[in-house]
Structure formats: C-alpha cells, structure tokens
Amino acid sequence: LGSTETFGRLPEPNEFIVIPKSQIYCEKYASSTQAAHCLIYAETNEKVFGIYNPRASILMQLRYDGYFGFPGGLIDSGEDFVTAVNREMAEEMNLDTTIHSVSHDDHVISHWSEKKNLALHFYKLKVKMTELIEIEKRALLARDYGSEVLGTIRVPLYTLGDHYRGFPVFLKHNFIGCSKEQLLAALSSLNILTPEEIQLALNAHSKNV
Ligand code: GTP
Ligand code: MN
Ligand code: MN
Ligand code: MN
Ligand code: MN
Ligand code: MN
C-alpha cells in the first residue's frame, strides 16, 4: 500500500467565512438561521502553580452534545443579536444581566456558512477576576444547567515545558460550529496571545506518541 490516503481522511476545509463588520446586518444573513455567542473573560496575573502565566481567564462550556462552545444561542425572529446573547447567557449561565451584559460595541467577529445557511455572531464580555468567580458559581443554578449545558470550564492558555500540554492539548478537543475560530480570533484581537503564539499552539504535537 504505502499510501497515507488509506489511513485517514483529509481535514475538512473550514466551511465558515468571516463576514465583514459592515455587513453583519445584511438581509442575506437576516433571512438565514442566526445565533450569537459570547466569550466572558477576566485579565489576571496570578500564576498557575506559581509557574505558568495564565494570560487571562476565559469561560467556555461543555455542551449537551459533547462539544465545547460558548454560552449563547439562536436568535429568535425579530430579536436583536445583543438581546439574544444576553438572554441566552441568563438561561445557560444564570448571568445577572442587570450587572453584566454585552452591547453592540462588544462585537468581535461574525461568520457565515453557505452550506448551513447559518450566520454566527460573536461577542466579548470583560469582567474582573472576582466577578468571573461569582459568575462560575451562579452558573450551577442556571435554568439550562444539566440539560443544554454540562459545565463551565476555563481555557488553559499557558503551555507546559513539553511545549504540548496546556493550550495546544486544549485545541485538540472538538468545538461546535466555528467556536474554535471565535476563540482564536478573540485571543488575538484582545491582545491576550500573539498570532505567533497561536500558530505555535496549533502546530504543536506530542513527543510521546
Ligand atoms: P436551543 O435553545 O436548544 O435551541 O439552543 P441554543 O439556542 O442555545 O443554540 P446553540 O447555542 O446550540 O447554538 C445554535 C447554533 O449555533 C447551532 O448551529 C450550533 O452549532 C452553533 N453554536 C453553538 N455554540 C456555538 C459557539 O460557541 N460558537 C459558534 N460559532 N457556534 C455555536
Ligand atoms: Mn492533585
Ligand atoms: Mn440556549
Ligand atoms: Mn446555546
Ligand atoms: Mn435558545
Ligand atoms: Mn434553549
């Protein structure tokens, strides 16, 4: 044989393209299925195990379908993106949106899948580290906890001395929709990781297999 084609499928080409900021409200997308999700994060300098630079604490969730993703969800007909994402964060995380809510200015990136006729809008919500800890605790009492949402997690953004464990391993998980692209886009646009650091993590592989 000797052909690598026998052993594995080629990676699927990414079906999502970035929507230019000026076009996120276009009719083309308004007549498709749309959803909005949010990255909740806090800046922190407190070293992990006294060694690793944490960069920031970013929240993601384990979904009912086994994938990792962000809190958020489908936009109801006639609903504003920002209203939808705040409503979904209240349902999925029990977020007190009278204290923490996203606005139009928190938009990070939007993606479009022609194949799925789906537009995905992504927002950020910056909080203090003490607030992030409270948000995590409250999430256990969310309406959708135990059904749509199986847990809140923090993303390990540091890399261990083997250049693999930590962030590179995390990126090997399965992510819903374009949530991995959303995470990477936010890390770079919020200046949490440089594009070079992100590329290194994507290219990293274990030396023990
Ligand atoms: P229901 O209330 O059960 O309908 O779920 P929901 O409204 O919370 O919707 P969900 O969060 O599952 O998102 C709807 C769509 O967005 C689906 O097509 C998912 O594949 C996709 N999706 C879910 N989470 C994410 C995410 O974090 N990022 C991206 N880009 N897409 C996501
Ligand atoms: Mn232990
Ligand atoms: Mn939901
Ligand atoms: Mn959801
Ligand atoms: Mn929903
Ligand atoms: Mn729901």
PDB file of C-alpha atoms and ligand atoms in Angstrom:
ATOM      1  CA  LEU A   1       0.000   0.000   0.000  1.00  0.00           C
ATOM      2  CA  GLY A   2       2.269   2.758   1.285  1.00  0.00           C
ATOM      3  CA  SER A   3      -0.308   5.435   0.683  1.00  0.00           C
ATOM      4  CA  THR A   4      -1.250   7.714   3.554  1.00  0.00           C
ATOM      5  CA  GLU A   5      -4.706   8.099   1.974  1.00  0.00           C
ATOM      6  CA  THR A   6      -5.542   4.642   3.280  1.00  0.00           C
ATOM      7  CA  PHE A   7      -5.156   5.689   6.895  1.00  0.00           C
ATOM      8  CA  GLY A   8      -7.115   8.840   7.349  1.00  0.00           C
ATOM      9  CA  ARG A   9      -9.426  11.355   5.826  1.00  0.00           C
ATOM     10  CA  LEU A  10      -8.095  14.722   4.823  1.00  0.00           C
ATOM     11  CA  PRO A  11      -9.155  17.514   7.186  1.00  0.00           C
ATOM     12  CA  GLU A  12     -12.462  19.106   6.133  1.00  0.00           C
ATOM     13  CA  PRO A  13     -11.992  22.545   4.639  1.00  0.00           C
ATOM     14  CA  ASN A  14     -13.400  25.150   7.012  1.00  0.00           C
ATOM     15  CA  GLU A  15     -16.910  25.925   5.852  1.00  0.00           C
ATOM     16  CA  PHE A  16     -17.105  29.266   7.684  1.00  0.00           C
ATOM     17  CA  ILE A  17     -16.047  32.597   6.202  1.00  0.00           C
ATOM     18  CA  VAL A  18     -15.693  35.873   8.086  1.00  0.00           C
ATOM     19  CA  ILE A  19     -18.469  38.438   7.477  1.00  0.00           C
ATOM     20  CA  PRO A  20     -17.099  41.998   7.113  1.00  0.00           C
ATOM     21  CA  LYS A  21     -18.199  44.118  10.126  1.00  0.00           C
ATOM     22  CA  SER A  22     -20.176  46.473   7.879  1.00  0.00           C
ATOM     23  CA  GLN A  23     -22.291  43.572   6.589  1.00  0.00           C
ATOM     24  CA  ILE A  24     -23.407  41.763   9.741  1.00  0.00           C
ATOM     25  CA  TYR A  25     -26.964  43.181   9.493  1.00  0.00           C
ATOM     26  CA  CYS A  26     -27.365  42.355   5.762  1.00  0.00           C
ATOM     27  CA  GLU A  27     -30.649  40.861   4.534  1.00  0.00           C
ATOM     28  CA  LYS A  28     -28.784  37.770   3.311  1.00  0.00           C
ATOM     29  CA  TYR A  29     -27.987  36.857   6.925  1.00  0.00           C
ATOM     30  CA  ALA A  30     -31.242  38.164   8.415  1.00  0.00           C
ATOM     31  CA  SER A  31     -33.153  35.628   6.301  1.00  0.00           C
ATOM     32  CA  SER A  32     -30.903  32.747   7.435  1.00  0.00           C
ATOM     33  CA  THR A  33     -30.576  30.999  10.787  1.00  0.00           C
ATOM     34  CA  GLN A  34     -28.570  33.199  13.140  1.00  0.00           C
ATOM     35  CA  ALA A  35     -27.007  32.690  16.541  1.00  0.00           C
ATOM     36  CA  ALA A  36     -24.945  34.822  18.908  1.00  0.00           C
ATOM     37  CA  HIS A  37     -22.407  33.604  21.467  1.00  0.00           C
ATOM     38  CA  CYS A  38     -20.123  35.303  23.962  1.00  0.00           C
ATOM     39  CA  LEU A  39     -16.642  34.979  25.456  1.00  0.00           C
ATOM     40  CA  ILE A  40     -16.670  36.015  29.114  1.00  0.00           C
ATOM     41  CA  TYR A  41     -13.157  36.799  30.341  1.00  0.00           C
ATOM     42  CA  ALA A  42     -11.075  38.446  33.036  1.00  0.00           C
ATOM     43  CA  GLU A  43      -7.499  39.558  32.986  1.00  0.00           C
ATOM     44  CA  THR A  44      -5.343  38.001  35.692  1.00  0.00           C
ATOM     45  CA  ASN A  45      -1.658  37.910  36.571  1.00  0.00           C
ATOM     46  CA  GLU A  46      -1.872  35.239  39.222  1.00  0.00           C
ATOM     47  CA  LYS A  47       0.482  32.474  38.160  1.00  0.00           C
ATOM     48  CA  VAL A  48      -0.875  28.936  37.796  1.00  0.00           C
ATOM     49  CA  PHE A  49       1.024  26.620  40.253  1.00  0.00           C
ATOM     50  CA  GLY A  50       3.213  29.659  40.813  1.00  0.00           C
ATOM     51  CA  ILE A  51       4.841  28.978  37.411  1.00  0.00           C
ATOM     52  CA  TYR A  52       2.663  29.474  34.348  1.00  0.00           C
ATOM     53  CA  ASN A  53       1.474  32.831  33.086  1.00  0.00           C
ATOM     54  CA  PRO A  54      -2.313  32.445  32.866  1.00  0.00           C
ATOM     55  CA  ARG A  55      -2.730  35.381  30.410  1.00  0.00           C
ATOM     56  CA  ALA A  56      -6.464  35.591  31.200  1.00  0.00           C
ATOM     57  CA  SER A  57      -9.370  33.507  32.443  1.00  0.00           C
ATOM     58  CA  ILE A  58     -11.752  32.677  29.608  1.00  0.00           C
ATOM     59  CA  LEU A  59     -15.011  30.775  30.111  1.00  0.00           C
ATOM     60  CA  MET A  60     -16.310  28.111  27.736  1.00  0.00           C
ATOM     61  CA  GLN A  61     -18.870  25.386  28.308  1.00  0.00           C
ATOM     62  CA  LEU A  62     -19.287  21.675  27.743  1.00  0.00           C
ATOM     63  CA  ARG A  63     -22.486  21.304  25.757  1.00  0.00           C
ATOM     64  CA  TYR A  64     -25.122  18.555  25.885  1.00  0.00           C
ATOM     65  CA  ASP A  65     -23.811  17.260  22.526  1.00  0.00           C
ATOM     66  CA  GLY A  66     -20.278  16.694  23.836  1.00  0.00           C
ATOM     67  CA  TYR A  67     -18.700  19.656  22.072  1.00  0.00           C
ATOM     68  CA  PHE A  68     -17.110  22.653  23.716  1.00  0.00           C
ATOM     69  CA  GLY A  69     -18.616  26.033  22.840  1.00  0.00           C
ATOM     70  CA  PHE A  70     -19.523  29.419  24.239  1.00  0.00           C
ATOM     71  CA  PRO A  71     -22.689  30.456  26.061  1.00  0.00           C
ATOM     72  CA  GLY A  72     -25.235  31.891  23.644  1.00  0.00           C
ATOM     73  CA  GLY A  73     -27.749  30.583  21.174  1.00  0.00           C
ATOM     74  CA  LEU A  74     -30.243  31.057  18.415  1.00  0.00           C
ATOM     75  CA  ILE A  75     -31.663  34.474  17.700  1.00  0.00           C
ATOM     76  CA  ASP A  76     -35.462  34.450  17.857  1.00  0.00           C
ATOM     77  CA  SER A  77     -37.303  36.085  14.974  1.00  0.00           C
ATOM     78  CA  GLY A  78     -37.284  39.846  15.351  1.00  0.00           C
ATOM     79  CA  GLU A  79     -34.784  39.672  18.208  1.00  0.00           C
ATOM     80  CA  ASP A  80     -31.700  41.873  18.304  1.00  0.00           C
ATOM     81  CA  PHE A  81     -28.312  39.993  18.425  1.00  0.00           C
ATOM     82  CA  VAL A  82     -27.339  41.659  21.686  1.00  0.00           C
ATOM     83  CA  THR A  83     -30.732  40.954  23.319  1.00  0.00           C
ATOM     84  CA  ALA A  84     -30.435  37.317  22.229  1.00  0.00           C
ATOM     85  CA  VAL A  85     -26.931  36.766  23.555  1.00  0.00           C
ATOM     86  CA  ASN A  86     -27.791  38.384  26.895  1.00  0.00           C
ATOM     87  CA  ARG A  87     -30.984  36.287  27.163  1.00  0.00           C
ATOM     88  CA  GLU A  88     -29.059  33.082  26.367  1.00  0.00           C
ATOM     89  CA  MET A  89     -26.392  33.918  28.972  1.00  0.00           C
ATOM     90  CA  ALA A  90     -29.177  34.314  31.545  1.00  0.00           C
ATOM     91  CA  GLU A  91     -30.709  30.923  30.513  1.00  0.00           C
ATOM     92  CA  GLU A  92     -27.456  28.977  30.219  1.00  0.00           C
ATOM     93  CA  MET A  93     -25.325  30.625  32.929  1.00  0.00           C
ATOM     94  CA  ASN A  94     -27.783  32.353  35.225  1.00  0.00           C
ATOM     95  CA  LEU A  95     -25.854  35.534  34.415  1.00  0.00           C
ATOM     96  CA  ASP A  96     -27.304  38.595  36.134  1.00  0.00           C
ATOM     97  CA  THR A  97     -27.694  40.742  33.024  1.00  0.00           C
ATOM     98  CA  THR A  98     -28.649  43.764  35.136  1.00  0.00           C
ATOM     99  CA  ILE A  99     -24.968  43.734  36.231  1.00  0.00           C
ATOM    100  CA  HIS A 100     -23.170  42.146  33.234  1.00  0.00           C
ATOM    101  CA  SER A 101     -24.417  42.448  29.674  1.00  0.00           C
ATOM    102  CA  VAL A 102     -22.945  42.855  26.217  1.00  0.00           C
ATOM    103  CA  SER A 103     -23.583  45.818  23.942  1.00  0.00           C
ATOM    104  CA  HIS A 104     -23.064  46.356  20.208  1.00  0.00           C
ATOM    105  CA  ASP A 105     -19.535  47.614  20.940  1.00  0.00           C
ATOM    106  CA  ASP A 106     -18.608  44.163  22.278  1.00  0.00           C
ATOM    107  CA  HIS A 107     -18.947  42.538  18.851  1.00  0.00           C
ATOM    108  CA  VAL A 108     -15.760  40.585  17.997  1.00  0.00           C
ATOM    109  CA  ILE A 109     -16.373  38.695  14.736  1.00  0.00           C
ATOM    110  CA  SER A 110     -19.160  37.146  12.663  1.00  0.00           C
ATOM    111  CA  HIS A 111     -19.002  34.068  10.432  1.00  0.00           C
ATOM    112  CA  TRP A 112     -21.175  32.708   7.646  1.00  0.00           C
ATOM    113  CA  SER A 113     -21.698  29.139   6.444  1.00  0.00           C
ATOM    114  CA  GLU A 114     -23.275  28.938   2.989  1.00  0.00           C
ATOM    115  CA  LYS A 115     -23.705  25.173   3.398  1.00  0.00           C
ATOM    116  CA  LYS A 116     -25.624  25.505   6.688  1.00  0.00           C
ATOM    117  CA  ASN A 117     -27.288  28.846   5.781  1.00  0.00           C
ATOM    118  CA  LEU A 118     -26.103  29.960   9.209  1.00  0.00           C
ATOM    119  CA  ALA A 119     -24.689  33.267  10.481  1.00  0.00           C
ATOM    120  CA  LEU A 120     -22.809  33.166  13.806  1.00  0.00           C
ATOM    121  CA  HIS A 121     -22.146  36.389  15.690  1.00  0.00           C
ATOM    122  CA  PHE A 122     -19.595  36.589  18.467  1.00  0.00           C
ATOM    123  CA  TYR A 123     -19.307  39.000  21.407  1.00  0.00           C
ATOM    124  CA  LYS A 124     -16.986  39.544  24.370  1.00  0.00           C
ATOM    125  CA  LEU A 125     -17.752  40.414  27.967  1.00  0.00           C
ATOM    126  CA  LYS A 126     -14.882  41.631  30.124  1.00  0.00           C
ATOM    127  CA  VAL A 127     -15.279  41.305  33.892  1.00  0.00           C
ATOM    128  CA  LYS A 128     -12.986  41.457  36.934  1.00  0.00           C
ATOM    129  CA  MET A 129     -11.483  38.176  38.168  1.00  0.00           C
ATOM    130  CA  THR A 130     -13.587  38.327  41.371  1.00  0.00           C
ATOM    131  CA  GLU A 131     -16.712  38.726  39.227  1.00  0.00           C
ATOM    132  CA  LEU A 132     -15.722  35.829  36.968  1.00  0.00           C
ATOM    133  CA  ILE A 133     -15.527  33.550  40.005  1.00  0.00           C
ATOM    134  CA  GLU A 134     -19.041  34.629  41.054  1.00  0.00           C
ATOM    135  CA  ILE A 135     -20.311  34.054  37.502  1.00  0.00           C
ATOM    136  CA  GLU A 136     -18.929  30.495  37.603  1.00  0.00           C
ATOM    137  CA  LYS A 137     -20.676  29.774  40.907  1.00  0.00           C
ATOM    138  CA  ARG A 138     -24.018  31.198  39.757  1.00  0.00           C
ATOM    139  CA  ALA A 139     -23.855  29.102  36.558  1.00  0.00           C
ATOM    140  CA  LEU A 140     -24.590  25.930  38.575  1.00  0.00           C
ATOM    141  CA  LEU A 141     -28.065  27.324  39.247  1.00  0.00           C
ATOM    142  CA  ALA A 142     -28.843  28.186  35.610  1.00  0.00           C
ATOM    143  CA  ARG A 143     -32.144  27.035  34.112  1.00  0.00           C
ATOM    144  CA  ASP A 144     -30.287  25.105  31.385  1.00  0.00           C
ATOM    145  CA  TYR A 145     -27.567  23.650  33.617  1.00  0.00           C
ATOM    146  CA  GLY A 146     -27.695  19.852  33.411  1.00  0.00           C
ATOM    147  CA  SER A 147     -29.579  19.895  30.100  1.00  0.00           C
ATOM    148  CA  GLU A 148     -28.147  22.181  27.397  1.00  0.00           C
ATOM    149  CA  VAL A 149     -25.065  22.906  29.494  1.00  0.00           C
ATOM    150  CA  LEU A 150     -22.999  20.295  31.319  1.00  0.00           C
ATOM    151  CA  GLY A 151     -20.415  22.598  32.823  1.00  0.00           C
ATOM    152  CA  THR A 152     -18.448  25.794  32.691  1.00  0.00           C
ATOM    153  CA  ILE A 153     -14.731  25.492  32.058  1.00  0.00           C
ATOM    154  CA  ARG A 154     -11.715  27.822  31.955  1.00  0.00           C
ATOM    155  CA  VAL A 155      -9.434  27.633  28.938  1.00  0.00           C
ATOM    156  CA  PRO A 156      -5.785  26.809  29.784  1.00  0.00           C
ATOM    157  CA  LEU A 157      -3.888  29.490  27.859  1.00  0.00           C
ATOM    158  CA  TYR A 158      -0.407  28.565  29.083  1.00  0.00           C
ATOM    159  CA  THR A 159       1.821  25.834  27.660  1.00  0.00           C
ATOM    160  CA  LEU A 160       3.859  23.432  29.775  1.00  0.00           C
ATOM    161  CA  GLY A 161       7.584  22.749  29.363  1.00  0.00           C
ATOM    162  CA  ASP A 162       6.906  19.903  26.917  1.00  0.00           C
ATOM    163  CA  HIS A 163       5.519  22.532  24.503  1.00  0.00           C
ATOM    164  CA  TYR A 164       2.328  20.481  24.194  1.00  0.00           C
ATOM    165  CA  ARG A 165       0.279  20.186  27.384  1.00  0.00           C
ATOM    166  CA  GLY A 166      -1.899  23.138  28.229  1.00  0.00           C
ATOM    167  CA  PHE A 167      -3.272  25.266  25.405  1.00  0.00           C
ATOM    168  CA  PRO A 168      -2.116  23.035  22.492  1.00  0.00           C
ATOM    169  CA  VAL A 169      -3.844  19.981  24.021  1.00  0.00           C
ATOM    170  CA  PHE A 170      -6.981  22.017  24.682  1.00  0.00           C
ATOM    171  CA  LEU A 171      -7.156  22.942  20.989  1.00  0.00           C
ATOM    172  CA  LYS A 172      -7.322  19.211  20.100  1.00  0.00           C
ATOM    173  CA  HIS A 173     -10.835  18.957  21.554  1.00  0.00           C
ATOM    174  CA  ASN A 174     -13.935  19.102  19.397  1.00  0.00           C
ATOM    175  CA  PHE A 175     -15.560  22.525  19.172  1.00  0.00           C
ATOM    176  CA  ILE A 176     -19.083  23.325  17.985  1.00  0.00           C
ATOM    177  CA  GLY A 177     -19.639  25.439  14.867  1.00  0.00           C
ATOM    178  CA  CYS A 178     -16.762  27.871  14.437  1.00  0.00           C
ATOM    179  CA  SER A 179     -16.227  28.331  18.186  1.00  0.00           C
ATOM    180  CA  LYS A 180     -12.521  27.414  17.886  1.00  0.00           C
ATOM    181  CA  GLU A 181     -12.068  30.137  15.242  1.00  0.00           C
ATOM    182  CA  GLN A 182     -14.010  32.513  17.506  1.00  0.00           C
ATOM    183  CA  LEU A 183     -11.715  31.730  20.448  1.00  0.00           C
ATOM    184  CA  LEU A 184      -8.561  32.264  18.378  1.00  0.00           C
ATOM    185  CA  ALA A 185      -9.883  35.475  16.814  1.00  0.00           C
ATOM    186  CA  ALA A 186     -10.715  36.884  20.253  1.00  0.00           C
ATOM    187  CA  LEU A 187      -7.352  35.894  21.761  1.00  0.00           C
ATOM    188  CA  SER A 188      -5.574  37.805  19.067  1.00  0.00           C
ATOM    189  CA  SER A 189      -7.887  40.844  18.823  1.00  0.00           C
ATOM    190  CA  LEU A 190      -7.988  41.259  22.620  1.00  0.00           C
ATOM    191  CA  ASN A 191      -4.161  41.001  22.677  1.00  0.00           C
ATOM    192  CA  ILE A 192      -4.199  38.000  25.022  1.00  0.00           C
ATOM    193  CA  LEU A 193      -1.974  35.883  22.742  1.00  0.00           C
ATOM    194  CA  THR A 194       0.022  36.951  19.689  1.00  0.00           C
ATOM    195  CA  PRO A 195      -0.749  35.385  16.283  1.00  0.00           C
ATOM    196  CA  GLU A 196       2.683  33.701  16.526  1.00  0.00           C
ATOM    197  CA  GLU A 197       1.829  32.117  19.904  1.00  0.00           C
ATOM    198  CA  ILE A 198      -1.495  30.890  18.489  1.00  0.00           C
ATOM    199  CA  GLN A 199       0.195  29.379  15.436  1.00  0.00           C
ATOM    200  CA  LEU A 200       2.773  27.620  17.649  1.00  0.00           C
ATOM    201  CA  ALA A 201      -0.026  26.068  19.716  1.00  0.00           C
ATOM    202  CA  LEU A 202      -1.896  24.933  16.596  1.00  0.00           C
ATOM    203  CA  ASN A 203       1.265  23.328  15.190  1.00  0.00           C
ATOM    204  CA  ALA A 204       2.350  21.646  18.437  1.00  0.00           C
ATOM    205  CA  HIS A 205       2.309  17.874  18.691  1.00  0.00           C
ATOM    206  CA  SER A 206       3.070  15.369  21.420  1.00  0.00           C
ATOM    207  CA  LYS A 207       6.554  13.850  21.516  1.00  0.00           C
ATOM    208  CA  ASN A 208       5.210  10.848  23.455  1.00  0.00           C
ATOM    209  CA  VAL A 209       3.126   9.112  20.789  1.00  0.00           C
TER     210      VAL A 209
HETATM  211  P1  GTP B   1     -31.680  25.674  21.931  1.00  0.00           P
HETATM  212  O1  GTP B   1     -32.280  26.622  22.889  1.00  0.00           O
HETATM  213  O2  GTP B   1     -31.674  24.254  22.371  1.00  0.00           O
HETATM  214  O3  GTP B   1     -32.168  25.856  20.535  1.00  0.00           O
HETATM  215  O4  GTP B   1     -30.105  26.005  21.815  1.00  0.00           O
HETATM  216  P2  GTP B   1     -29.434  27.427  21.699  1.00  0.00           P
HETATM  217  O5  GTP B   1     -30.449  28.440  21.299  1.00  0.00           O
HETATM  218  O6  GTP B   1     -28.684  27.648  22.943  1.00  0.00           O
HETATM  219  O7  GTP B   1     -28.462  27.248  20.441  1.00  0.00           O
HETATM  220  P3  GTP B   1     -26.930  26.821  20.393  1.00  0.00           P
HETATM  221  O8  GTP B   1     -26.135  27.523  21.429  1.00  0.00           O
HETATM  222  O9  GTP B   1     -26.848  25.359  20.355  1.00  0.00           O
HETATM  223  O10 GTP B   1     -26.453  27.443  19.010  1.00  0.00           O
HETATM  224  C1  GTP B   1     -27.188  27.359  17.830  1.00  0.00           C
HETATM  225  C2  GTP B   1     -26.285  27.165  16.640  1.00  0.00           C
HETATM  226  O11 GTP B   1     -25.014  27.752  16.816  1.00  0.00           O
HETATM  227  C3  GTP B   1     -26.006  25.715  16.308  1.00  0.00           C
HETATM  228  O12 GTP B   1     -25.955  25.645  14.889  1.00  0.00           O
HETATM  229  C4  GTP B   1     -24.636  25.433  16.846  1.00  0.00           C
HETATM  230  O13 GTP B   1     -23.982  24.522  16.006  1.00  0.00           O
HETATM  231  C5  GTP B   1     -23.978  26.777  16.803  1.00  0.00           C
HETATM  232  N1  GTP B   1     -23.151  27.022  18.007  1.00  0.00           N
HETATM  233  C6  GTP B   1     -23.393  26.655  19.276  1.00  0.00           C
HETATM  234  N2  GTP B   1     -22.454  27.119  20.125  1.00  0.00           N
HETATM  235  C7  GTP B   1     -21.596  27.813  19.369  1.00  0.00           C
HETATM  236  C8  GTP B   1     -20.422  28.548  19.650  1.00  0.00           C
HETATM  237  O14 GTP B   1     -19.943  28.678  20.773  1.00  0.00           O
HETATM  238  N3  GTP B   1     -19.837  29.135  18.607  1.00  0.00           N
HETATM  239  C9  GTP B   1     -20.325  29.007  17.352  1.00  0.00           C
HETATM  240  N4  GTP B   1     -19.678  29.609  16.386  1.00  0.00           N
HETATM  241  N5  GTP B   1     -21.404  28.330  17.048  1.00  0.00           N
HETATM  242  C10 GTP B   1     -22.037  27.745  18.028  1.00  0.00           C
HETATM  243 MN    MN B   2      -3.982  16.849  42.728  1.00  0.00          MN
HETATM  244 MN    MN B   3     -29.550  28.063  24.900  1.00  0.00          MN
HETATM  245 MN    MN B   4     -26.553  27.679  23.480  1.00  0.00          MN
HETATM  246 MN    MN B   5     -32.136  29.095  22.570  1.00  0.00          MN
HETATM  247 MN    MN B   6     -32.789  26.553  24.835  1.00  0.00          MN
END
